[in-house]
């Protein structure tokens, strides 16, 4: 079966712009979690969506937001981009809530902010 | 909230030797502890997990041990091979509750041929 698909894979933006990233989970998975990965900081949790509802949120500013659609696909948006937002953004899907299940990660969207 | 720490941050071993990566967690209610491996340029993948009702779990050359009293768990890799070189992330959560998975910052394991 198809894995977790993230689009776009690479993108370059300038400070002040906004960006939208997309994640299509494995068919049947209802939870989508988003992580920011930067060198030395590991996988920092952004938020998790389950059945179109945000279930958990990490310690990121309000510029980071997300949503989930009825088909479980999820998007995250970052507004007013800053240089420090440059990172690999990974999404992961799981059957139910991420705290108790295997996460399947996508390949990530690498964002560069100039 | 939960805090997961990994140490050391880097580890280098000779091929064929064993490697041990240790993680500590802060929330005594955590009961699910997975390990993810991320090879260079690839996505993280689950390699083994353990729940708090067992103290050890093995899968071929890898094993995980859990010490609930001390709140730490460790990944053991025996007979290391060059393909074991990767970043290893430990994580913790409270399974069954509305709990997110909290990851450590990762340990880079290098296996010298």
mmCIF file of C-alpha atoms in Angstrom, chain A residues 4-100:
data_model
loop_
_atom_site.group_PDB
_atom_site.id
_atom_site.type_symbol
_atom_site.label_atom_id
_atom_site.label_comp_id
_atom_site.label_asym_id
_atom_site.label_seq_id
_atom_site.Cartn_x
_atom_site.Cartn_y
_atom_site.Cartn_z
ATOM 1 C CA UNK A 4 2.883 8.645 3.701
ATOM 2 C CA UNK A 5 3.189 11.270 0.991
ATOM 3 C CA UNK A 6 4.395 14.788 1.639
ATOM 4 C CA UNK A 7 4.364 17.643 -0.831
ATOM 5 C CA UNK A 8 6.278 19.645 -1.814
ATOM 6 C CA UNK A 9 9.558 17.895 -1.090
ATOM 7 C CA UNK A 10 11.670 21.042 -1.338
ATOM 8 C CA UNK A 11 10.806 24.697 -1.249
ATOM 9 C CA UNK A 12 12.541 28.010 -0.851
ATOM 10 C CA UNK A 13 10.811 31.035 0.618
ATOM 11 C CA UNK A 14 11.852 34.452 1.800
ATOM 12 C CA UNK A 15 11.296 36.009 5.196
ATOM 13 C CA UNK A 16 7.786 37.229 5.758
ATOM 14 C CA UNK A 17 6.184 34.853 3.279
ATOM 15 C CA UNK A 18 3.894 32.029 4.239
ATOM 16 C CA UNK A 19 3.993 28.362 3.295
ATOM 17 C CA UNK A 20 1.583 25.442 3.211
ATOM 18 C CA UNK A 21 2.757 21.849 3.409
ATOM 19 C CA UNK A 22 0.626 18.822 2.666
ATOM 20 C CA UNK A 23 0.579 15.310 4.060
ATOM 21 C CA UNK A 24 -1.423 12.331 2.823
ATOM 22 C CA UNK A 25 -1.445 9.513 5.390
ATOM 23 C CA UNK A 26 -1.532 5.792 4.814
ATOM 24 C CA UNK A 27 -5.023 4.698 3.850
ATOM 25 C CA UNK A 28 -6.997 3.927 6.984
ATOM 26 C CA UNK A 29 -4.763 5.920 9.295
ATOM 27 C CA UNK A 30 -6.716 8.573 11.125
ATOM 28 C CA UNK A 31 -3.944 10.377 12.966
ATOM 29 C CA UNK A 32 -1.424 12.749 11.448
ATOM 30 C CA UNK A 33 1.381 14.268 13.497
ATOM 31 C CA UNK A 34 3.794 16.957 12.383
ATOM 32 C CA UNK A 35 7.409 17.364 13.477
ATOM 33 C CA UNK A 36 10.134 19.909 12.830
ATOM 34 C CA UNK A 37 13.602 18.443 12.449
ATOM 35 C CA UNK A 38 16.697 20.592 12.721
ATOM 36 C CA UNK A 39 20.320 19.544 13.358
ATOM 37 C CA UNK A 40 20.904 18.992 17.044
ATOM 38 C CA UNK A 41 17.268 19.494 18.035
ATOM 39 C CA UNK A 42 15.871 16.151 17.014
ATOM 40 C CA UNK A 43 12.181 15.755 16.272
ATOM 41 C CA UNK A 44 10.219 18.597 17.774
ATOM 42 C CA UNK A 45 6.490 18.004 17.948
ATOM 43 C CA UNK A 46 4.285 20.582 16.278
ATOM 44 C CA UNK A 47 0.772 19.154 16.517
ATOM 45 C CA UNK A 48 -1.358 16.076 16.008
ATOM 46 C CA UNK A 49 -4.696 15.759 14.289
ATOM 47 C CA UNK A 50 -7.138 12.903 14.693
ATOM 48 C CA UNK A 51 -10.522 12.781 13.001
ATOM 49 C CA UNK A 52 -10.192 16.409 11.932
ATOM 50 C CA UNK A 53 -9.558 17.615 15.495
ATOM 51 C CA UNK A 54 -6.302 18.893 16.915
ATOM 52 C CA UNK A 55 -5.514 16.560 19.800
ATOM 53 C CA UNK A 56 -2.122 17.835 20.912
ATOM 54 C CA UNK A 57 -0.004 20.876 20.289
ATOM 55 C CA UNK A 58 3.687 21.475 20.829
ATOM 56 C CA UNK A 59 5.479 24.604 21.991
ATOM 57 C CA UNK A 60 5.565 26.519 18.749
ATOM 58 C CA UNK A 61 4.290 30.061 18.139
ATOM 59 C CA UNK A 62 0.876 30.716 16.674
ATOM 60 C CA UNK A 63 2.456 31.265 13.253
ATOM 61 C CA UNK A 64 2.406 27.486 12.960
ATOM 62 C CA UNK A 65 -1.028 26.066 12.315
ATOM 63 C CA UNK A 66 -2.577 23.005 10.777
ATOM 64 C CA UNK A 67 -5.745 21.265 9.862
ATOM 65 C CA UNK A 68 -7.026 17.867 8.841
ATOM 66 C CA UNK A 69 -9.639 17.086 6.268
ATOM 67 C CA UNK A 70 -12.347 14.433 6.295
ATOM 68 C CA UNK A 71 -10.159 12.103 4.193
ATOM 69 C CA UNK A 72 -7.437 12.394 6.893
ATOM 70 C CA UNK A 73 -5.129 14.424 4.678
ATOM 71 C CA UNK A 74 -3.472 17.182 6.647
ATOM 72 C CA UNK A 75 -1.904 20.531 5.927
ATOM 73 C CA UNK A 76 0.325 22.718 8.015
ATOM 74 C CA UNK A 77 0.839 26.405 7.460
ATOM 75 C CA UNK A 78 3.597 28.698 8.629
ATOM 76 C CA UNK A 79 2.945 32.403 8.298
ATOM 77 C CA UNK A 80 5.410 35.294 8.437
ATOM 78 C CA UNK A 81 8.370 33.028 7.859
ATOM 79 C CA UNK A 82 11.573 33.593 9.796
ATOM 80 C CA UNK A 83 15.098 32.383 9.019
ATOM 81 C CA UNK A 84 14.871 30.002 11.974
ATOM 82 C CA UNK A 85 11.953 28.191 10.349
ATOM 83 C CA UNK A 86 14.347 26.564 7.901
ATOM 84 C CA UNK A 87 14.039 22.867 8.660
ATOM 85 C CA UNK A 88 12.833 19.497 7.507
ATOM 86 C CA UNK A 89 9.141 19.149 8.287
ATOM 87 C CA UNK A 90 8.067 15.567 8.760
ATOM 88 C CA UNK A 91 4.586 14.253 9.050
ATOM 89 C CA UNK A 92 3.732 10.836 10.401
ATOM 90 C CA UNK A 93 0.527 8.864 10.314
ATOM 91 C CA UNK A 94 -0.781 6.210 12.671
ATOM 92 C CA UNK A 95 -3.925 4.149 13.012
ATOM 93 C CA UNK A 96 -5.024 5.921 16.169
ATOM 94 C CA UNK A 97 -3.436 8.478 18.470
ATOM 95 C CA UNK A 98 0.332 8.647 18.097
ATOM 96 C CA UNK A 99 1.064 8.011 21.750
ATOM 97 C CA UNK A 100 0.214 4.350 21.465
#
